[in-house]
Coordinates of C-alpha atoms in Angstrom, one line a residue:
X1 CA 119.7 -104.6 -90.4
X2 CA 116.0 -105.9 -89.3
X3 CA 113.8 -106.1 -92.3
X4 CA 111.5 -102.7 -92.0
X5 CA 107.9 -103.4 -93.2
X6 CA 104.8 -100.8 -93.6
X7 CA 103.0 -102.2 -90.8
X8 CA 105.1 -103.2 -87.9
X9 CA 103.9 -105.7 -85.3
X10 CA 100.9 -106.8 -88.3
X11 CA 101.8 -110.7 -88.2
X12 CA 99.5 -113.1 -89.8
X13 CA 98.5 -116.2 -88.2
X14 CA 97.3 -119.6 -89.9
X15 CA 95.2 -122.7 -87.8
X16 CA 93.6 -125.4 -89.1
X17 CA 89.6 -126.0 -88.4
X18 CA 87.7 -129.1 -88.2
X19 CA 87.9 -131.1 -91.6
X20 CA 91.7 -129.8 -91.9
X21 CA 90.3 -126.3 -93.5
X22 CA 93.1 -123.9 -93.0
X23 CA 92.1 -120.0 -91.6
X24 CA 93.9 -116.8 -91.5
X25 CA 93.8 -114.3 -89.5
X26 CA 95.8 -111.0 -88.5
X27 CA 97.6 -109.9 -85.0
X28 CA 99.0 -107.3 -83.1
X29 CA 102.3 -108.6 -82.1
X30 CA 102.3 -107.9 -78.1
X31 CA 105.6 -110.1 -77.5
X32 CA 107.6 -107.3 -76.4
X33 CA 104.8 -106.7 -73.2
X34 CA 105.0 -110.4 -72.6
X35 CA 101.3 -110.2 -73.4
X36 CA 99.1 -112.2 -75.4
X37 CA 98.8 -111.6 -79.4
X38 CA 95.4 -108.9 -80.2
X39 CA 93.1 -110.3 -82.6
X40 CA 92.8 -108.2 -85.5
X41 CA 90.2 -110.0 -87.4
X42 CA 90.7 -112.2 -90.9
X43 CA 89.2 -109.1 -93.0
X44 CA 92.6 -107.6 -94.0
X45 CA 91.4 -103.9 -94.3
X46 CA 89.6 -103.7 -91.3
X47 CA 92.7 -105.3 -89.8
X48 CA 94.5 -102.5 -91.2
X49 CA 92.6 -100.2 -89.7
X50 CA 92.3 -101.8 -85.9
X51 CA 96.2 -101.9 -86.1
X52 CA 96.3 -98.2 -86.7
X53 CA 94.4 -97.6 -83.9
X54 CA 96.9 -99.4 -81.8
X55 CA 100.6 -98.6 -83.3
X56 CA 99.6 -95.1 -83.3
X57 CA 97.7 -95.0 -79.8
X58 CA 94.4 -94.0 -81.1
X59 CA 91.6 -95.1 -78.3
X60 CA 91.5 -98.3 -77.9
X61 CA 88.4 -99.7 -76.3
X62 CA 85.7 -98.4 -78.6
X63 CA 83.6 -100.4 -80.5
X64 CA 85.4 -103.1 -78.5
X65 CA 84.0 -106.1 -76.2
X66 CA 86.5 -104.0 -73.3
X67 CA 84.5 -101.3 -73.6
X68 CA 81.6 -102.9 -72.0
X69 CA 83.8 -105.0 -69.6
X70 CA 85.0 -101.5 -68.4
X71 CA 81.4 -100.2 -68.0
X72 CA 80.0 -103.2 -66.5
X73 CA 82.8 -103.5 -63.6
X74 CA 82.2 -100.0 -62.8
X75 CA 78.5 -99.3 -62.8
X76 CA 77.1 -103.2 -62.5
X77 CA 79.6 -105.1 -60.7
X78 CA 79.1 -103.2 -57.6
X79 CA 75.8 -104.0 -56.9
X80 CA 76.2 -107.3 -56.5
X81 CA 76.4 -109.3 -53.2
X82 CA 80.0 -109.6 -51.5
X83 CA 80.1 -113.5 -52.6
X84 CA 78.3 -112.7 -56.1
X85 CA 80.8 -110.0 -56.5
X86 CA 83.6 -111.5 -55.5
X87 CA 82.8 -114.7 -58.5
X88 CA 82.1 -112.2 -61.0
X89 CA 85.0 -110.4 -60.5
X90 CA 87.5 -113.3 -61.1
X91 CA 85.3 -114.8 -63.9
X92 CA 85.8 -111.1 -65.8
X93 CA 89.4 -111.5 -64.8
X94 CA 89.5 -114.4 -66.7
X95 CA 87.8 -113.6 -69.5
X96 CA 89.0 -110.1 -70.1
X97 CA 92.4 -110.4 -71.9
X98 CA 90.7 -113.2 -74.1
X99 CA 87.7 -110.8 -75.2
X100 CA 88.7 -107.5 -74.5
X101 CA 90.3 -106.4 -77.5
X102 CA 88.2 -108.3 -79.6
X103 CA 85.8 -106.6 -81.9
X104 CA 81.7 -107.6 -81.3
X105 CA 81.6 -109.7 -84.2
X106 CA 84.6 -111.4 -84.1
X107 CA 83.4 -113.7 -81.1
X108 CA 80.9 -116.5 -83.2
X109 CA 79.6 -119.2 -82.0
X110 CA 82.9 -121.6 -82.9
X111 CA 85.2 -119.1 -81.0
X112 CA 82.9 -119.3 -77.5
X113 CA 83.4 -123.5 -78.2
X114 CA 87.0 -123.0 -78.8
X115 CA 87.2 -121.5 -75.8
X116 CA 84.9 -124.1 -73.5
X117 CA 87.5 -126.8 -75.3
X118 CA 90.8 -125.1 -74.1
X119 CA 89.3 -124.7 -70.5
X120 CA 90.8 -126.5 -68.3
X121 CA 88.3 -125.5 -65.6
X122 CA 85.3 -126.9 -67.4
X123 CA 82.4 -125.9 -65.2
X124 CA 84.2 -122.5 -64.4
X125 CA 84.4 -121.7 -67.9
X126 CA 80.7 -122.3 -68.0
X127 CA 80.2 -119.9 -65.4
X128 CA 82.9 -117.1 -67.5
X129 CA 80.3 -117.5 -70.7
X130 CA 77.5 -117.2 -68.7
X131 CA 78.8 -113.7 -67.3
X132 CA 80.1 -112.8 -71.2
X133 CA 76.3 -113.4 -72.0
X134 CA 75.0 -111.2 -69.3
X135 CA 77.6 -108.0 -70.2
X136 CA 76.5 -108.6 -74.1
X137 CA 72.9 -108.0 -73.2
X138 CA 73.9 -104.5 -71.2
X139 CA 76.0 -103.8 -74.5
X140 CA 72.9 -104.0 -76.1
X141 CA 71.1 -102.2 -73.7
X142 CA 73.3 -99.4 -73.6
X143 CA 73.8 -99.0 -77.4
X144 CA 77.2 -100.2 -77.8
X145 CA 76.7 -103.3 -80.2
X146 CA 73.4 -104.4 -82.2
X147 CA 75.2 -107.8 -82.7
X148 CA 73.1 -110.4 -81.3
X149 CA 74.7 -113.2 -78.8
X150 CA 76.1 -115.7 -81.0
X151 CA 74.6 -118.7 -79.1
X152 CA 70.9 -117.7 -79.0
X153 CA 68.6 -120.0 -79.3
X154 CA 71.7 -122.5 -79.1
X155 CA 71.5 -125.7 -77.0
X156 CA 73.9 -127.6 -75.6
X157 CA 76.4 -125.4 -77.0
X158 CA 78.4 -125.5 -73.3
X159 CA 80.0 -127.9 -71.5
X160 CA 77.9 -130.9 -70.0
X161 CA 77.5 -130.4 -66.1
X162 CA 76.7 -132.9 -63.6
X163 CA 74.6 -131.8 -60.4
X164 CA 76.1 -133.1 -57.4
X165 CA 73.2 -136.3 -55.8
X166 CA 74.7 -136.3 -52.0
X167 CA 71.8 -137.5 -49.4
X168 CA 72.5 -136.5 -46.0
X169 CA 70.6 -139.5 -44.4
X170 CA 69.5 -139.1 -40.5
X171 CA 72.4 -141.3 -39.9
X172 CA 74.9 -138.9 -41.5
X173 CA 73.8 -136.4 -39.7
X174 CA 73.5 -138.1 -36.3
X175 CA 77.0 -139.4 -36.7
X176 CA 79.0 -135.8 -36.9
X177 CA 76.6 -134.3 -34.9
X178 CA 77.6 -136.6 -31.8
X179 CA 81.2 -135.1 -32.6
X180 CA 80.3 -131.9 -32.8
X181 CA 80.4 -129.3 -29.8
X182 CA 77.6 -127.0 -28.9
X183 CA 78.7 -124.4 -31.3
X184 CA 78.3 -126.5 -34.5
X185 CA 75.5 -128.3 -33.5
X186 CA 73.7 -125.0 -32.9
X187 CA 74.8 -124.3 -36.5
X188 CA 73.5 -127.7 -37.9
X189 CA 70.4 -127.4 -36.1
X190 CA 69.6 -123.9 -37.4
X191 CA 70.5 -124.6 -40.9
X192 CA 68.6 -128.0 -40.7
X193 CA 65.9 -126.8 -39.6
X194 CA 65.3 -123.0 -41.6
X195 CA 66.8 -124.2 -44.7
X196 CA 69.3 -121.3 -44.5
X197 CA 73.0 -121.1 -46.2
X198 CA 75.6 -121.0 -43.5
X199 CA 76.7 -117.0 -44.1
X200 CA 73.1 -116.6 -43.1
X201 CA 73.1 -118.7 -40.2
X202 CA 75.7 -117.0 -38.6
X203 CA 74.6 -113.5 -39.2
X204 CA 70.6 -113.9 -38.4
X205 CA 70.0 -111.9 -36.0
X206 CA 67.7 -113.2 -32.0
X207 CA 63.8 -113.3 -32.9
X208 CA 61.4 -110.7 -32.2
X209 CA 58.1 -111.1 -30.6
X210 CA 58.9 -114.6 -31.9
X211 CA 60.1 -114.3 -35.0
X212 CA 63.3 -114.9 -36.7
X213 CA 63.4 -113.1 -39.5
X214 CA 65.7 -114.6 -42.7
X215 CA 67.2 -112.0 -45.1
X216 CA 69.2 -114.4 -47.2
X217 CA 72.8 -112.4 -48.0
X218 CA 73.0 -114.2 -51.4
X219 CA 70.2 -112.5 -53.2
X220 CA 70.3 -109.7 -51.2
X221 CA 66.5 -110.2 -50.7
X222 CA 64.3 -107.6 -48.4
X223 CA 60.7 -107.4 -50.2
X224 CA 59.2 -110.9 -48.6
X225 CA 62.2 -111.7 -46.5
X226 CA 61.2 -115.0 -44.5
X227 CA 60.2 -115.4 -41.0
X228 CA 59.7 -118.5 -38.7
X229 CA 57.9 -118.9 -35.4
X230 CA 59.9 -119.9 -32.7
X231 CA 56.9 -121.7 -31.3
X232 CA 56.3 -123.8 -34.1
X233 CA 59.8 -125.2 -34.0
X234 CA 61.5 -127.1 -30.7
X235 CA 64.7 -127.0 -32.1
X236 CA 65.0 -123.1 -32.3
X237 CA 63.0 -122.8 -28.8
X238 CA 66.4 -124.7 -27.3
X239 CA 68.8 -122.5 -29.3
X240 CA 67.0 -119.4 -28.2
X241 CA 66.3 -120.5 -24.4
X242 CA 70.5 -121.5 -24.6
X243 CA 71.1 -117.9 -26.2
X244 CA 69.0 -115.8 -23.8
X245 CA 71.4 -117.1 -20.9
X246 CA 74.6 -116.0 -22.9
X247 CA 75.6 -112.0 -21.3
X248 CA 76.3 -110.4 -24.6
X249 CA 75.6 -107.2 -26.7
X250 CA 75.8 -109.2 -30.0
X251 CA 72.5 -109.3 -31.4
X252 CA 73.4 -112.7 -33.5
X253 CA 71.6 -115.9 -32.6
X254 CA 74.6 -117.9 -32.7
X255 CA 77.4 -116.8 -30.5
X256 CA 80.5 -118.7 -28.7
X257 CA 80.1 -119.1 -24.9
X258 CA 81.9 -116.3 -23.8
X259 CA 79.4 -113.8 -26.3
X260 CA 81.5 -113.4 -29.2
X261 CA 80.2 -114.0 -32.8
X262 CA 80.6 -116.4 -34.4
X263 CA 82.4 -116.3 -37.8
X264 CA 82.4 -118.8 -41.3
X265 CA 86.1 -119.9 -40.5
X266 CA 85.3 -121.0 -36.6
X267 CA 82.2 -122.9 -38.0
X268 CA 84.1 -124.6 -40.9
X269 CA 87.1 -125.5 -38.8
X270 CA 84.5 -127.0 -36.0
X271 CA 82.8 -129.1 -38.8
X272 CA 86.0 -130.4 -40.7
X273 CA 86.9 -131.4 -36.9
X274 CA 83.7 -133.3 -36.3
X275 CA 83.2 -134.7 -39.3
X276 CA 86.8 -136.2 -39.6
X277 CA 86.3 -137.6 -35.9
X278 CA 83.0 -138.9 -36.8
X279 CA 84.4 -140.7 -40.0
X280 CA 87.1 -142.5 -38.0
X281 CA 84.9 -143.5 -35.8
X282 CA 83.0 -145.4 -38.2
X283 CA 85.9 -146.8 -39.5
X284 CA 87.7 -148.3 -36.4
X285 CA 84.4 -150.2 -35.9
X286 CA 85.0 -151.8 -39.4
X287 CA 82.0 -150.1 -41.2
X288 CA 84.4 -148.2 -44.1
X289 CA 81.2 -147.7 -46.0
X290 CA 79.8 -145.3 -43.6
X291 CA 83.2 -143.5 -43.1
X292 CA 83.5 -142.9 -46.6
X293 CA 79.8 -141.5 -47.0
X294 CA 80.5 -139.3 -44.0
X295 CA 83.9 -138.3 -45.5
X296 CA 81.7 -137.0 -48.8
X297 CA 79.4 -134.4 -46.5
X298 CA 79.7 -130.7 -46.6
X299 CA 78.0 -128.6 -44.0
X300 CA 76.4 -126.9 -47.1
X301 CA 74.5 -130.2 -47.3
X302 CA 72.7 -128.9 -44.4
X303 CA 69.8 -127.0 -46.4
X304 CA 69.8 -130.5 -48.8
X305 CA 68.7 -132.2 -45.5
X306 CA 66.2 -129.5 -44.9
X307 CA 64.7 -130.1 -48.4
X308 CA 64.5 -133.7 -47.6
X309 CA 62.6 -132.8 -44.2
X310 CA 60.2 -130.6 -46.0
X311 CA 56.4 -132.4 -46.5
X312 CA 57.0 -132.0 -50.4
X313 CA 58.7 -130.1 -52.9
X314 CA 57.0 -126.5 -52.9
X315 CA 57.7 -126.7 -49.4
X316 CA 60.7 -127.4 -50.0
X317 CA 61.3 -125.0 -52.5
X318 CA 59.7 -122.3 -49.9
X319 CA 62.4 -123.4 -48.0
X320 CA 65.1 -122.9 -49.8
X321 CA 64.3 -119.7 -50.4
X322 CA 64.6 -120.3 -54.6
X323 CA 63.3 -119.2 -57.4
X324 CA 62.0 -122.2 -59.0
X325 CA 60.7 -125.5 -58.0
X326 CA 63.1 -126.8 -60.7
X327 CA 66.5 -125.6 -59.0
X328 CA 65.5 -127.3 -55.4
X329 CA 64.8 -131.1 -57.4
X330 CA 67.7 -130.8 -59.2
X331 CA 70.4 -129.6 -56.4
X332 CA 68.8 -130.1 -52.9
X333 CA 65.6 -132.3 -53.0
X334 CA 66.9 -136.2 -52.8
X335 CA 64.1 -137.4 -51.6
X336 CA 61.7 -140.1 -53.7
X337 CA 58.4 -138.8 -54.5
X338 CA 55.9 -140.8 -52.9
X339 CA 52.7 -141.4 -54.8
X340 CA 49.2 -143.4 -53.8
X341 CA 48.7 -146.2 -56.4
X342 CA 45.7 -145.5 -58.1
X343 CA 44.3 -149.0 -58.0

């Protein structure tokens, strides 16, 4: 006959820490779900009573990290942009059966590194802390733990990132561009020249009395939305002059020749096209160099080409629509500083 103990499912687990120091703690044996293991906590009594709460199907969730997860995706989560959204919602995904069952002051500082080591995704799992930071402060907020976030204050404590340095030269851009067809160019041209991510480009709408207006989809920003004048720009006057002649009810800027709009895949599919042409291009005429460069480009690069075409970096920074001069020179602006020698 199996052995019948007091506390069924209650296993103990041991690991060893840095230094070789060995640490117990307790479980709830989820094996049978094919799930993982619930932390329980090394305190044995208030193991005990977390496993009570579970064997005999008390509630679950409070006083638990889930709780706020569950509040969070139902009241927060949805007023997010549809890309925002869509990130957040696979980073809680992710980080959910991890933290959920956890108790707020079981997660320390060592278990958010533990978990930044065993990501294999090591920039994602950034990302996944970032988002456990933000629910902790609504926690907080809403009076479900006083605990404060164990990394506060903290530096370094993640894992090391390196911003992508890509310069989309005037060559570069000259090169796919003479592959492209009127569609895409339109697209480069716009982003080029407005600084705007490609989701926005394709759903900004024909100027008024001049104008075209920019309400950037990512930040979801109305309150100062952006506006350029036509006039001041030659490359939009031929993109609207082009788009008046189209007959179509679709108020977008961009739109194929027959007045459908135009949508992210078409304008992905279009670059991947002209850029591959453009690379093999350079690379039947023996320069491999440029190929390769041209191989590296995203159409994203577009709005780091912008930045580069600003006069300087608040300009630049305008441009781009951010936050803080700080984001633009570290992402976008590639660009050397030119300074007047003093003597």
């Amino acid at each position: 006959m199996p052995k019948v103990t007091k506390y069924p499912r209650l296993r103990t687990k041991v690991y060893k820490g840095k230094g070789g120091k060995a640490y117990v703690y307790y479980v709830y044996d989820m094996r049978k779900e094919n799930k993982p293991d619930i932390r329980l906590g090394t305190d044995y009594a208030k193991a005990l009573q977390k496993w009570d709460e579970l064997h005999n199907l008390r509630p679950q969730d409070i006083g638990r990290i889930e709780e706020a997860f569950a509040r969070w995706e139902e009241r927060e989560l949805p007023k997010y942009s549809a890309d925002t959204y869509a990130g957040y919602l696979k980073n809680l995904r992710t980080i959910r059966p991890v933290f959920g069952q956890m108790v707020w002051d079981e997660v320390d500082l060592p278990t958010l590194r533990q978990y930044l080591d065993l990501r294999t995704a090591k920039t994602q799992g950034n990302r996944e802390m970032s988002l456990l930071r933000l629910i902790w402060g609504k926690a907080k907020l809403w009076g479900m733990t006083r605990t404060p976030w164990p990394a506060e204050g903290i530096r370094g404590w993640k894992n090391e990132e390196n911003a992508r340095v890509f310069e989309v030269t005037p060559e570069l851009f000259r090169a796919v561009y003479a592959q492209a067809d009127q569609v895409l160019r339109d697209s480069m041209d716009t982003a080029s020249a407005t600084g705007m991510r490609l989701k926005d480009v394709i759903a900004v709408e024909m100027p008024r009395n001049g104008l075209l207006k920019r309400i950037a989809n990512k930040t979801q920003k109305v309150k100062g939305a952006i506006e350029f004048d036509i006039a001041d720009s030659p490359v939009l006057t031929r993109i609207v002059q082009r788009r008046e002649l189209v007959d179509t009810l679709c108020p977008n800027l961009l739109v194929l020749p027959n007045g459908l709009p135009v949508t992210y895949r078409m304008i992905s599919r279009r670059w991947e096209d002209a850029r591959d042409a453009a690379a093999y291009r350079a690379e039947v005429t023996g320069d491999d160099e440029l190929g390769k460069r041209i191989r590296q480009m995203y159409l994203r690069d577009m709005r780091s080409f912008a930045a580069n075409l600003a006069e300087d970096i608040d300009e630049a920074s305008k441009l781009l629509d951010h936050s803080s001069v700080n984001v633009t020179r570290k992402h976008y602006r590639t660009r050397a500083t030119r300074l007047k020698a003093v003597r």
